[in-house]
CSV table of C-alpha atoms in Angstrom, one decimal:
chain,number,residue,atom,x,y,z
A,1,MET,CA,164.4,139.4,-104.1
A,2,THR,CA,165.6,138.5,-100.7
A,3,VAL,CA,163.8,135.3,-99.1
A,4,HIS,CA,164.1,135.1,-95.4
A,5,ARG,CA,163.9,131.5,-93.8
A,6,ALA,CA,163.7,130.3,-90.3
A,7,GLU,CA,165.1,126.9,-89.7
A,8,LEU,CA,164.5,125.0,-86.5
A,9,SER,CA,166.3,123.5,-84.6
A,10,GLY,CA,166.9,119.3,-85.1
A,11,TYR,CA,164.2,117.2,-83.5
A,12,ALA,CA,164.3,114.0,-81.4
A,13,THR,CA,161.3,111.3,-80.9
A,14,LEU,CA,161.8,109.8,-77.1
A,15,HIS,CA,160.6,106.2,-77.1
A,16,GLU,CA,157.2,105.0,-75.6
A,17,PRO,CA,157.3,105.2,-72.0
A,18,GLU,CA,157.3,101.7,-70.2
A,19,LEU,CA,155.1,100.6,-67.9
A,20,VAL,CA,155.5,97.9,-64.7
A,21,PHE,CA,153.0,95.5,-64.0
A,22,GLY,CA,153.2,92.4,-61.7
A,23,GLU,CA,156.2,90.6,-61.3
A,24,ASN,CA,157.9,94.2,-62.3
A,25,LYS,CA,157.3,93.2,-66.4
A,26,PRO,CA,157.5,96.1,-68.1
A,27,ASP,CA,155.0,96.8,-71.0
A,28,THR,CA,154.1,100.1,-73.2
A,29,HIS,CA,150.8,98.5,-73.8
A,30,PRO,CA,148.7,99.1,-70.3
A,31,LEU,CA,145.6,97.0,-71.2
A,32,ARG,CA,148.4,94.3,-72.9
A,33,GLY,CA,150.5,94.5,-69.9
A,34,LEU,CA,147.1,94.4,-67.6
A,35,ILE,CA,146.6,90.4,-69.3
A,36,HIS,CA,149.7,89.2,-69.4
A,37,SER,CA,151.6,89.9,-66.5
A,38,GLY,CA,148.2,91.1,-63.5
A,39,PRO,CA,148.5,94.5,-62.1
A,40,TYR,CA,151.5,96.0,-60.4
A,41,SER,CA,149.6,96.1,-56.8
A,42,LEU,CA,149.6,91.9,-57.0
A,43,ARG,CA,152.8,92.0,-55.7
A,44,LEU,CA,151.7,93.5,-52.5
A,45,LYS,CA,148.7,91.4,-52.1
A,46,ALA,CA,146.6,94.3,-51.9
A,47,PRO,CA,143.4,94.9,-53.0
A,48,SER,CA,142.7,90.9,-52.2
A,49,ARG,CA,139.2,91.7,-53.7
A,50,VAL,CA,136.9,94.2,-54.5
A,51,ARG,CA,133.9,94.8,-52.7
A,52,LEU,CA,131.1,96.9,-54.2
A,53,ALA,CA,128.4,99.0,-53.0
A,54,LEU,CA,125.5,99.9,-55.1
A,55,LEU,CA,123.0,103.6,-55.0
A,56,THR,CA,120.1,103.2,-58.0
A,57,PRO,CA,117.0,103.8,-58.2
A,58,ARG,CA,114.9,100.6,-58.0
A,59,ALA,CA,113.6,100.3,-61.2
A,60,ASN,CA,117.2,99.9,-62.6
A,61,VAL,CA,118.4,97.5,-59.7
A,62,GLY,CA,118.4,94.5,-62.1
A,63,GLN,CA,120.5,96.5,-64.8
A,64,LEU,CA,123.2,97.4,-62.8
A,65,GLY,CA,122.9,93.6,-61.8
A,66,GLY,CA,123.7,92.8,-65.8
A,67,LEU,CA,126.3,95.2,-65.7
A,68,MET,CA,128.4,93.9,-62.7
A,69,GLU,CA,127.7,90.3,-64.1
A,70,GLU,CA,129.2,92.0,-67.8
A,71,LEU,CA,132.8,92.8,-65.5
A,72,GLU,CA,132.9,89.2,-64.9
A,73,ARG,CA,132.9,87.9,-68.4
A,74,PRO,CA,134.9,88.5,-71.3
A,75,ALA,CA,134.4,90.6,-74.4
A,76,SER,CA,135.5,91.3,-77.7
A,77,PRO,CA,136.8,94.9,-79.1
A,78,ARG,CA,134.0,95.9,-81.9
A,79,GLU,CA,136.0,99.5,-82.0
A,80,ALA,CA,139.9,100.6,-82.1
A,81,LYS,CA,140.3,96.7,-82.2
A,82,ASN,CA,144.1,97.8,-83.4
A,83,TYR,CA,144.6,99.0,-80.0
A,84,TYR,CA,141.7,97.3,-77.7
A,85,PRO,CA,142.3,93.8,-76.7
A,86,THR,CA,139.8,91.1,-76.2
A,87,TYR,CA,138.6,91.7,-72.4
A,88,PRO,CA,139.4,88.3,-70.4
A,89,GLY,CA,137.1,89.2,-67.5
A,90,PHE,CA,137.6,91.3,-64.5
A,91,GLN,CA,139.5,88.6,-62.5
A,92,THR,CA,141.0,87.0,-65.1
A,93,THR,CA,142.7,90.5,-65.7
A,94,PHE,CA,143.5,91.6,-61.9
A,95,ARG,CA,143.8,88.0,-60.3
A,96,THR,CA,141.3,89.8,-58.1
A,97,PRO,CA,137.5,88.5,-57.4
A,98,LEU,CA,134.8,91.3,-57.7
A,99,VAL,CA,132.7,91.1,-55.0
A,100,LYS,CA,128.6,92.1,-55.4
A,101,PRO,CA,127.0,94.2,-52.7
A,102,GLU,CA,125.4,92.8,-50.2
A,103,ARG,CA,122.2,93.6,-48.9
A,104,ARG,CA,123.4,96.0,-46.6
A,105,THR,CA,125.5,97.6,-49.5
A,106,GLY,CA,122.9,98.1,-51.7
A,107,ILE,CA,120.9,101.2,-51.2
A,108,GLU,CA,117.5,102.2,-53.4
A,109,LEU,CA,117.1,105.9,-53.8
A,110,PRO,CA,113.8,106.9,-52.8
A,111,GLU,CA,111.2,108.3,-55.7
A,112,ASP,CA,110.8,111.4,-54.4
A,113,LEU,CA,114.3,112.7,-56.3
A,114,ASN,CA,112.4,112.0,-59.1
A,115,GLY,CA,110.3,115.2,-57.6
A,116,TYR,CA,113.7,117.3,-57.4
A,117,ALA,CA,114.9,116.1,-61.2
A,118,ARG,CA,111.6,117.2,-63.1
A,119,SER,CA,111.5,120.8,-61.2
A,120,GLY,CA,114.8,121.0,-61.9
A,121,GLU,CA,116.0,121.5,-58.2
A,122,LYS,CA,120.2,120.5,-59.3
A,123,VAL,CA,120.9,121.1,-55.9
A,124,LYS,CA,118.4,119.4,-53.9
A,125,LEU,CA,118.3,116.9,-55.9
A,126,ALA,CA,122.0,116.0,-55.1
A,127,ARG,CA,122.2,116.9,-51.6
A,128,ALA,CA,119.5,113.8,-51.2
A,129,VAL,CA,121.7,111.5,-53.6
A,130,PHE,CA,124.5,112.3,-51.5
A,131,ASP,CA,122.7,111.7,-48.0
A,132,CYS,CA,121.6,108.4,-49.5
A,133,LEU,CA,125.4,107.8,-50.1
A,134,ALA,CA,126.1,108.8,-46.2
A,135,GLN,CA,124.0,106.2,-44.9
A,136,LEU,CA,127.0,103.9,-46.6
A,137,GLN,CA,129.8,104.7,-43.9
A,138,THR,CA,128.2,103.1,-41.0
A,139,VAL,CA,129.0,100.1,-43.3
A,140,ARG,CA,132.4,101.7,-44.7
A,141,SER,CA,134.8,98.7,-43.7
A,142,SER,CA,131.8,95.9,-46.0
A,143,PHE,CA,132.7,97.7,-49.5
A,144,ASP,CA,135.4,99.6,-51.5
A,145,VAL,CA,133.9,101.4,-54.2
A,146,ALA,CA,130.1,102.6,-54.5
A,147,LEU,CA,128.6,102.5,-57.8
A,148,VAL,CA,126.6,105.3,-58.2
A,149,TYR,CA,123.6,104.9,-61.0
A,150,LEU,CA,122.2,108.6,-63.0
A,151,PRO,CA,119.3,107.3,-65.0
A,152,PRO,CA,119.0,109.7,-68.3
A,153,SER,CA,115.6,111.2,-66.7
A,154,TRP,CA,117.6,113.4,-64.6
A,155,SER,CA,119.9,114.8,-66.8
A,156,ALA,CA,118.3,118.2,-67.0
A,157,CYS,CA,120.2,118.7,-63.8
A,158,PHE,CA,123.6,117.3,-64.6
A,159,GLU,CA,124.8,120.6,-65.5
A,160,GLY,CA,123.8,124.0,-64.8
A,161,PHE,CA,125.7,128.0,-64.2
A,162,GLY,CA,128.2,126.7,-61.9
A,163,PHE,CA,127.0,123.4,-60.8
A,164,ASN,CA,128.1,120.3,-62.1
A,165,PHE,CA,126.1,117.6,-60.5
A,166,HIS,CA,129.2,115.0,-61.0
A,167,ASP,CA,131.6,117.2,-59.5
A,168,HIS,CA,128.9,118.4,-56.8
A,169,LEU,CA,128.7,114.0,-55.9
A,170,LYS,CA,132.4,113.8,-55.3
A,171,ALA,CA,133.1,117.1,-53.9
A,172,PHE,CA,130.4,116.1,-50.6
A,173,ALA,CA,131.6,112.2,-50.9
A,174,ALA,CA,135.2,112.5,-51.1
A,175,PRO,CA,135.9,114.1,-47.5
A,176,ALA,CA,133.4,111.2,-46.5
A,177,ASN,CA,136.0,108.6,-47.4
A,178,ILE,CA,133.5,107.4,-50.3
A,179,PRO,CA,135.0,106.5,-53.4
A,180,ILE,CA,132.7,106.5,-56.1
A,181,GLN,CA,132.3,105.1,-59.9
A,182,ILE,CA,129.2,106.8,-61.5
A,183,ILE,CA,127.3,105.1,-64.3
A,184,ARG,CA,125.1,106.8,-67.3
A,185,GLN,CA,123.4,105.4,-69.6
A,186,GLN,CA,125.8,105.3,-72.0
A,187,SER,CA,127.7,102.5,-70.4
A,188,PHE,CA,124.5,100.5,-71.5
A,189,ASP,CA,124.4,101.8,-74.9
A,190,ARG,CA,128.3,101.6,-76.0
A,191,MET,CA,128.1,99.0,-78.7
A,192,CYS,CA,131.8,98.0,-77.9
A,193,ARG,CA,131.6,96.2,-74.3
A,194,ALA,CA,134.9,95.8,-74.4
A,195,ASN,CA,135.9,99.1,-74.6
A,196,VAL,CA,133.3,99.8,-71.2
A,197,MET,CA,134.7,96.9,-69.4
A,198,TRP,CA,137.8,98.5,-70.1
A,199,GLY,CA,137.7,101.3,-68.4
A,200,LEU,CA,135.3,100.4,-66.1
A,201,SER,CA,137.2,97.4,-64.7
A,202,VAL,CA,140.7,99.9,-64.5
A,203,ALA,CA,138.5,102.5,-62.7
A,204,LEU,CA,137.2,100.5,-59.9
A,205,TYR,CA,140.4,98.7,-59.4
A,206,ALA,CA,142.5,102.1,-58.8
A,207,LYS,CA,139.5,103.2,-56.7
A,208,ALA,CA,139.7,100.1,-54.4
A,209,GLY,CA,143.0,100.6,-53.5
A,210,GLY,CA,145.2,99.2,-56.2
A,211,ILE,CA,148.2,99.9,-58.4
A,212,PRO,CA,147.4,99.1,-61.9
A,213,TRP,CA,150.6,100.0,-63.1
A,214,LYS,CA,153.5,102.0,-62.9
A,215,LEU,CA,155.8,104.3,-64.9
A,216,LYS,CA,159.4,102.8,-65.5
A,217,GLY,CA,162.5,104.9,-66.4
A,218,LEU,CA,162.2,108.3,-64.4
A,219,HIS,CA,164.4,109.3,-61.7
A,220,LYS,CA,163.5,107.9,-58.2
A,221,ASP,CA,164.6,111.5,-56.1
A,222,GLU,CA,162.4,113.2,-58.3
A,223,ALA,CA,158.6,114.7,-57.2
A,224,PHE,CA,156.1,115.8,-60.1
A,225,ILE,CA,153.8,118.8,-58.9
A,226,GLY,CA,150.7,119.7,-60.7
A,227,ILE,CA,148.7,123.3,-59.9
A,228,SER,CA,145.2,124.0,-60.9
A,229,TYR,CA,143.3,126.9,-59.3
A,230,ALA,CA,139.3,127.8,-58.5
A,231,THR,CA,138.2,131.2,-58.0
A,232,LYS,CA,135.8,131.9,-55.5
A,233,THR,CA,134.4,134.5,-53.6
A,234,ALA,CA,133.2,135.1,-50.2
A,235,GLN,CA,130.0,136.0,-48.5
A,236,ASP,CA,131.2,139.3,-47.7
A,237,GLY,CA,132.2,140.1,-51.6
A,238,THR,CA,136.3,139.2,-50.5
A,239,GLN,CA,137.5,137.5,-53.5
A,240,PHE,CA,140.1,135.0,-53.2
A,241,THR,CA,141.7,132.0,-55.6
A,242,THR,CA,142.2,128.5,-54.1
A,243,CYS,CA,145.4,126.9,-55.4
A,244,CYS,CA,144.4,122.8,-56.0
A,245,SER,CA,148.1,121.0,-55.8
A,246,GLN,CA,148.7,117.5,-56.3
A,247,ILE,CA,152.3,115.5,-55.5
A,248,PHE,CA,153.4,112.1,-57.5
A,249,ASP,CA,156.3,110.0,-57.1
A,250,PRO,CA,158.6,109.5,-60.0
A,251,ASP,CA,156.9,106.7,-60.8
A,252,GLY,CA,153.9,108.2,-61.6
A,253,THR,CA,151.7,107.3,-58.1
A,254,GLY,CA,151.3,108.7,-54.8
A,255,PHE,CA,148.7,110.8,-56.0
A,256,ARG,CA,148.0,113.2,-53.1
A,257,PHE,CA,145.6,116.8,-53.6
A,258,VAL,CA,145.8,119.7,-51.5
A,259,ALA,CA,144.4,122.6,-51.5
A,260,TYR,CA,145.2,126.0,-50.6
A,261,ASP,CA,143.0,129.2,-50.2
A,262,ALA,CA,145.3,132.3,-51.6
A,263,ARG,CA,144.1,135.6,-51.2
A,264,GLU,CA,147.7,137.8,-52.6
A,265,PHE,CA,147.1,137.1,-55.9
A,266,THR,CA,146.6,139.2,-59.6
A,267,GLU,CA,144.7,138.5,-62.3
A,268,ASP,CA,145.2,138.5,-66.1
A,269,GLU,CA,142.9,140.0,-68.7
A,270,ARG,CA,141.2,136.4,-69.2
A,271,HIS,CA,140.9,135.5,-65.0
A,272,ASN,CA,144.3,133.7,-64.3
A,273,PRO,CA,145.4,134.2,-61.4
A,274,TYR,CA,149.1,134.4,-60.6
A,275,LEU,CA,150.5,134.0,-56.9
A,276,SER,CA,152.1,136.8,-54.8
A,277,TYR,CA,156.1,135.4,-54.1
A,278,TYR,CA,154.7,134.3,-50.1
A,279,GLU,CA,151.3,132.4,-51.8
A,280,MET,CA,153.9,130.1,-54.3
A,281,GLN,CA,156.7,129.7,-51.6
A,282,SER,CA,153.5,128.8,-48.9
A,283,VAL,CA,152.0,125.6,-51.5
A,284,LEU,CA,155.3,124.5,-52.6
A,285,SER,CA,156.2,124.1,-49.1
A,286,ARG,CA,152.6,122.4,-47.8
A,287,SER,CA,153.4,119.8,-51.3
A,288,LEU,CA,156.6,119.3,-49.9
A,289,GLU,CA,155.5,118.5,-46.5
A,290,ILE,CA,153.0,116.4,-48.1
A,291,TYR,CA,155.7,114.4,-50.4
A,292,GLN,CA,158.2,114.5,-47.1
A,293,SER,CA,155.7,112.8,-45.1
A,294,GLY,CA,155.3,109.5,-47.3
A,295,HIS,CA,158.7,109.7,-47.7
A,296,ALA,CA,160.0,108.9,-44.4
A,297,GLY,CA,161.1,112.6,-44.2
A,298,ARG,CA,163.6,112.3,-47.2
A,299,VAL,CA,163.7,115.4,-49.9
A,300,PRO,CA,163.7,114.8,-53.5
A,301,GLN,CA,166.7,115.8,-55.6
A,302,LYS,CA,164.3,117.3,-58.6
A,303,ILE,CA,160.9,119.2,-58.5
A,304,THR,CA,158.7,119.5,-61.6
A,305,VAL,CA,155.9,121.9,-61.7
A,306,HIS,CA,153.7,122.0,-64.1
A,307,LYS,CA,151.1,124.8,-64.8
A,308,ASN,CA,148.7,126.0,-67.9
A,309,THR,CA,150.0,129.8,-67.1
A,310,ARG,CA,152.9,131.3,-67.4
A,311,PHE,CA,154.7,132.0,-64.4
A,312,THR,CA,155.7,134.7,-63.1
A,313,GLU,CA,158.4,136.5,-61.5
A,314,GLU,CA,157.3,136.7,-58.1
A,315,GLU,CA,156.0,132.8,-58.4
A,316,THR,CA,159.0,131.5,-59.7
A,317,LEU,CA,161.1,133.3,-57.0
A,318,GLY,CA,158.5,132.0,-54.5
A,319,ALA,CA,159.3,128.3,-56.0
A,320,LEU,CA,162.8,128.5,-55.6
A,321,ASP,CA,162.9,129.8,-52.3
A,322,SER,CA,160.7,127.4,-51.4
A,323,CYS,CA,163.5,124.5,-51.7
A,324,ARG,CA,166.7,123.7,-50.3
A,325,ALA,CA,169.7,124.9,-52.3
A,326,SER,CA,170.4,121.6,-52.9
A,327,THR,CA,166.9,120.6,-54.6
A,328,GLU,CA,166.9,121.6,-58.4
A,329,VAL,CA,163.8,123.1,-59.1
A,330,GLU,CA,162.2,123.3,-62.7
A,331,LEU,CA,158.8,125.5,-63.8
A,332,VAL,CA,157.1,124.2,-67.0
A,333,GLN,CA,154.1,126.1,-67.9
A,334,VAL,CA,151.9,123.3,-70.9
A,335,VAL,CA,150.3,125.0,-73.3
A,336,LYS,CA,147.6,122.8,-74.8
A,337,ALA,CA,146.3,125.4,-77.4
A,338,ASN,CA,148.6,126.7,-79.8
A,339,ASP,CA,148.9,127.1,-83.5
A,340,TRP,CA,152.0,124.8,-83.9
A,341,GLN,CA,151.4,121.6,-86.8
A,342,GLY,CA,153.4,118.8,-87.9
A,343,ILE,CA,153.9,116.8,-91.0
A,344,ARG,CA,156.1,113.7,-90.9
A,345,PHE,CA,158.1,113.0,-94.3
A,346,ASP,CA,158.8,109.4,-95.0
A,347,GLU,CA,162.8,108.7,-96.1
A,348,SER,CA,162.5,108.4,-99.8
A,349,SER,CA,163.7,110.9,-102.1
A,350,PRO,CA,162.7,113.0,-102.7
A,351,PRO,CA,160.8,113.1,-99.1
A,352,ARG,CA,156.6,112.5,-98.9
A,353,PRO,CA,154.2,112.7,-96.8
A,354,HIS,CA,154.0,109.4,-94.8
A,355,ASN,CA,150.8,107.8,-94.4
A,356,TYR,CA,150.7,108.2,-90.5
A,357,PRO,CA,151.3,111.5,-88.6
A,358,VAL,CA,154.6,112.8,-86.2
A,359,GLN,CA,155.2,110.4,-84.1
A,360,ARG,CA,154.0,110.7,-80.2
A,361,GLY,CA,157.3,111.5,-78.3
A,362,THR,CA,158.9,114.0,-80.7
A,363,TYR,CA,160.1,117.2,-79.3
A,364,ILE,CA,161.7,119.9,-81.4
A,365,PRO,CA,163.3,123.1,-79.4
A,366,VAL,CA,161.7,126.1,-81.0
A,367,GLU,CA,163.3,129.1,-78.8
A,368,LYS,CA,165.9,128.9,-75.8
A,369,ASN,CA,163.1,128.4,-73.1
A,370,GLU,CA,160.7,126.6,-75.7
A,371,ALA,CA,160.0,123.5,-77.1
A,372,LEU,CA,157.1,121.4,-79.1
A,373,LEU,CA,156.3,118.0,-77.9
A,374,TRP,CA,153.9,115.3,-79.7
A,375,THR,CA,151.9,113.5,-76.7
A,376,GLN,CA,149.4,112.4,-79.4
A,377,GLY,CA,150.7,111.0,-82.7
A,378,SER,CA,151.7,107.4,-84.2
A,379,VAL,CA,153.0,104.7,-82.0
A,380,LEU,CA,154.9,101.6,-82.9
A,381,GLY,CA,154.7,98.2,-80.7
A,382,VAL,CA,151.0,98.9,-79.0
A,383,HIS,CA,149.2,97.3,-82.2
A,384,VAL,CA,147.4,94.2,-80.7
A,385,GLU,CA,147.8,92.1,-83.8
A,386,ASN,CA,151.1,93.4,-85.1
A,387,PRO,CA,153.5,95.6,-83.5
A,388,LYS,CA,155.5,96.7,-86.2
A,389,PHE,CA,152.1,98.7,-87.2
A,390,ASN,CA,151.3,102.2,-86.3
A,391,VAL,CA,148.7,103.1,-84.4
A,392,TYR,CA,147.3,106.5,-84.3
A,393,LYS,CA,144.1,106.2,-81.4
A,394,GLU,CA,142.8,109.9,-83.2
A,395,GLY,CA,143.2,109.3,-86.0
A,396,SER,CA,139.3,109.8,-86.8
A,397,LEU,CA,139.6,113.0,-84.7
A,398,ARG,CA,142.6,114.8,-86.0
A,399,PRO,CA,144.3,113.6,-88.8
A,400,THR,CA,147.2,115.7,-87.9
A,401,PRO,CA,147.5,115.9,-84.1
A,402,ALA,CA,148.9,119.3,-82.7
A,403,PRO,CA,151.7,119.5,-80.3
A,404,LEU,CA,151.9,120.4,-76.6
A,405,LEU,CA,154.1,123.8,-76.6
A,406,LEU,CA,156.2,123.7,-73.1
A,407,ARG,CA,158.0,126.8,-71.5
A,408,ARG,CA,160.4,126.8,-69.1
A,409,PHE,CA,160.6,129.0,-66.3
A,410,SER,CA,163.5,127.8,-64.1
A,411,GLY,CA,165.8,124.6,-64.9
A,412,ALA,CA,169.3,123.8,-66.7
A,413,GLY,CA,169.7,121.6,-69.4
A,414,GLY,CA,168.5,120.0,-72.5
A,415,TRP,CA,164.5,119.0,-73.2
A,416,HIS,CA,165.1,115.6,-73.1
A,417,ASP,CA,164.3,114.7,-69.6
A,418,THR,CA,162.2,117.6,-69.3
A,419,CYS,CA,159.9,115.8,-72.6
A,420,ALA,CA,160.3,112.5,-71.2
A,421,GLY,CA,158.4,113.6,-67.8
A,422,VAL,CA,155.4,114.9,-69.7
A,423,LEU,CA,155.4,112.1,-72.2
A,424,ALA,CA,155.5,109.5,-69.4
A,425,LEU,CA,152.8,111.3,-67.3
A,426,THR,CA,150.2,110.6,-70.2
A,427,LYS,CA,150.1,107.6,-69.5
A,428,MET,CA,149.3,107.6,-65.9
A,429,ASP,CA,144.9,108.6,-65.8
A,430,TRP,CA,144.2,105.2,-63.9
A,431,ASN,CA,140.4,106.4,-65.1
A,432,ASN,CA,140.9,105.3,-68.6
A,433,ASN,CA,141.5,103.0,-71.0
A,434,THR,CA,143.3,104.5,-73.9
A,435,LEU,CA,146.8,104.8,-74.5
A,436,TYR,CA,147.6,108.0,-73.4
A,437,LYS,CA,145.7,111.4,-72.9
A,438,LYS,CA,147.0,114.3,-74.7
A,439,LEU,CA,148.2,116.5,-71.2
A,440,PRO,CA,150.0,114.8,-68.4
A,441,VAL,CA,148.4,113.9,-65.4
A,442,THR,CA,149.5,116.2,-63.3
A,443,LEU,CA,147.0,118.3,-64.7
A,444,VAL,CA,144.4,116.5,-66.2
A,445,TYR,CA,144.3,115.6,-62.1
A,446,SER,CA,144.6,118.8,-60.4
A,447,LYS,CA,142.4,120.3,-62.7
A,448,ALA,CA,139.7,118.0,-61.9
A,449,PHE,CA,140.0,118.5,-58.3
A,450,ALA,CA,139.3,122.1,-58.7
A,451,ASP,CA,136.5,121.5,-60.6
A,452,ILE,CA,135.6,119.2,-58.0
A,453,ILE,CA,136.9,122.0,-55.0
A,454,GLN,CA,134.3,125.1,-56.6
A,455,GLN,CA,131.7,122.6,-55.3
A,456,ASN,CA,132.6,123.0,-52.1
A,457,PRO,CA,135.0,125.0,-50.9
A,458,ASN,CA,135.5,124.3,-47.3
A,459,MET,CA,138.1,121.0,-48.7
A,460,VAL,CA,140.8,123.7,-48.3
A,461,ASN,CA,144.0,122.4,-46.2
A,462,GLU,CA,143.2,118.7,-46.2
A,463,VAL,CA,145.4,115.9,-47.9
A,464,TYR,CA,143.3,113.8,-50.1
A,465,ASP,CA,144.0,110.7,-52.1
A,466,CYS,CA,143.2,111.2,-55.6
A,467,ARG,CA,141.3,107.9,-55.9
A,468,ASN,CA,138.2,109.9,-54.2
A,469,PHE,CA,138.0,112.0,-57.1
A,470,MET,CA,138.6,110.4,-60.2
């Protein structure tokens, strides 16, 4: 009897990506780095303060006031104590004061909005909230971020077919250049107040123009682009797709969004759009223009493009021809859902299953142009009590982490740099207080932008700062 065996290539494990904080001090733990060194933009002395505006029903003014006071106090963690350190308070963490709303930057939402909520008029309710928010434009120089409280009595209006209240509000607030932080009842109900304070404080600081941390170690002349799509139908029945492109500097910052309407595309059986040669060339040429405008006309030596569907031959050729011959172009499909699993064994003889799962940062080439990358898994060096202990933050939900499947349609060399870029960008979501996300921020934010732009199709061809969409 013949036994057929398939043997994979040897695996490698990347070091946990380091972040850079105040005084250029590094740390692998984002919250620990803030406590010890302060935010990266402390060196820039901006923002010098974080000024809040407030929109809330009159009945909840006191509740929101209490939340703002809570942001200024320490809070000890009650969940995930191996990862969350004690929250020291906003000013202690960011070395920047938090300024409460003035009378003119505090707006009470009118009572008649409750009528829209009771009758289920979702769009009318969202537009009415935005009309109140738009009143802040006259005092825009007096605040940095607006807190918007959505009471649980409105919850029936938060979701609907083709409608999302959160996305709809941001779709109209972003063109008005009003960064908003939506507050829901969960922010008050959650027992672990340190968890809530960490998430809210980092988001507020970033939305006010601050840089909590940057990435360390990626090539300075490389740019990352994330692409997602939003398919729409015009009033005359013409179908087109909006390509949402997001551009990142190699340190994970400089996030800018642009949306481009494409009319030449095909679809697969799942209605995923694929651009023609000319449309892909136009999308990436526009993205490169935005990059150059922020880098004194300099062209990156390497461009890495991420999307969650394959690159067709036309898309690949269009991407390659949008760049100079001296610029390396790497096109990577990032597949979140796949059937691969991995088990970690210890070094005993014979080997036995390890007490912790596969290390985050492990990658295994499986084909010439395919590799598995574990962006979830056990991590050393981030345990707040003992850095020699493993931390696996998804353990209660997913005992065995699943890898990402990376497919490369253009690019040369081994998998180290490709995987290192993806792994590092999983730590750059400032609207998040955990160690990492499963997907790189190139895809997390471009997908969020695509969802938001479906609520306001008039946002195409303008460049936006990602802070307005966080």
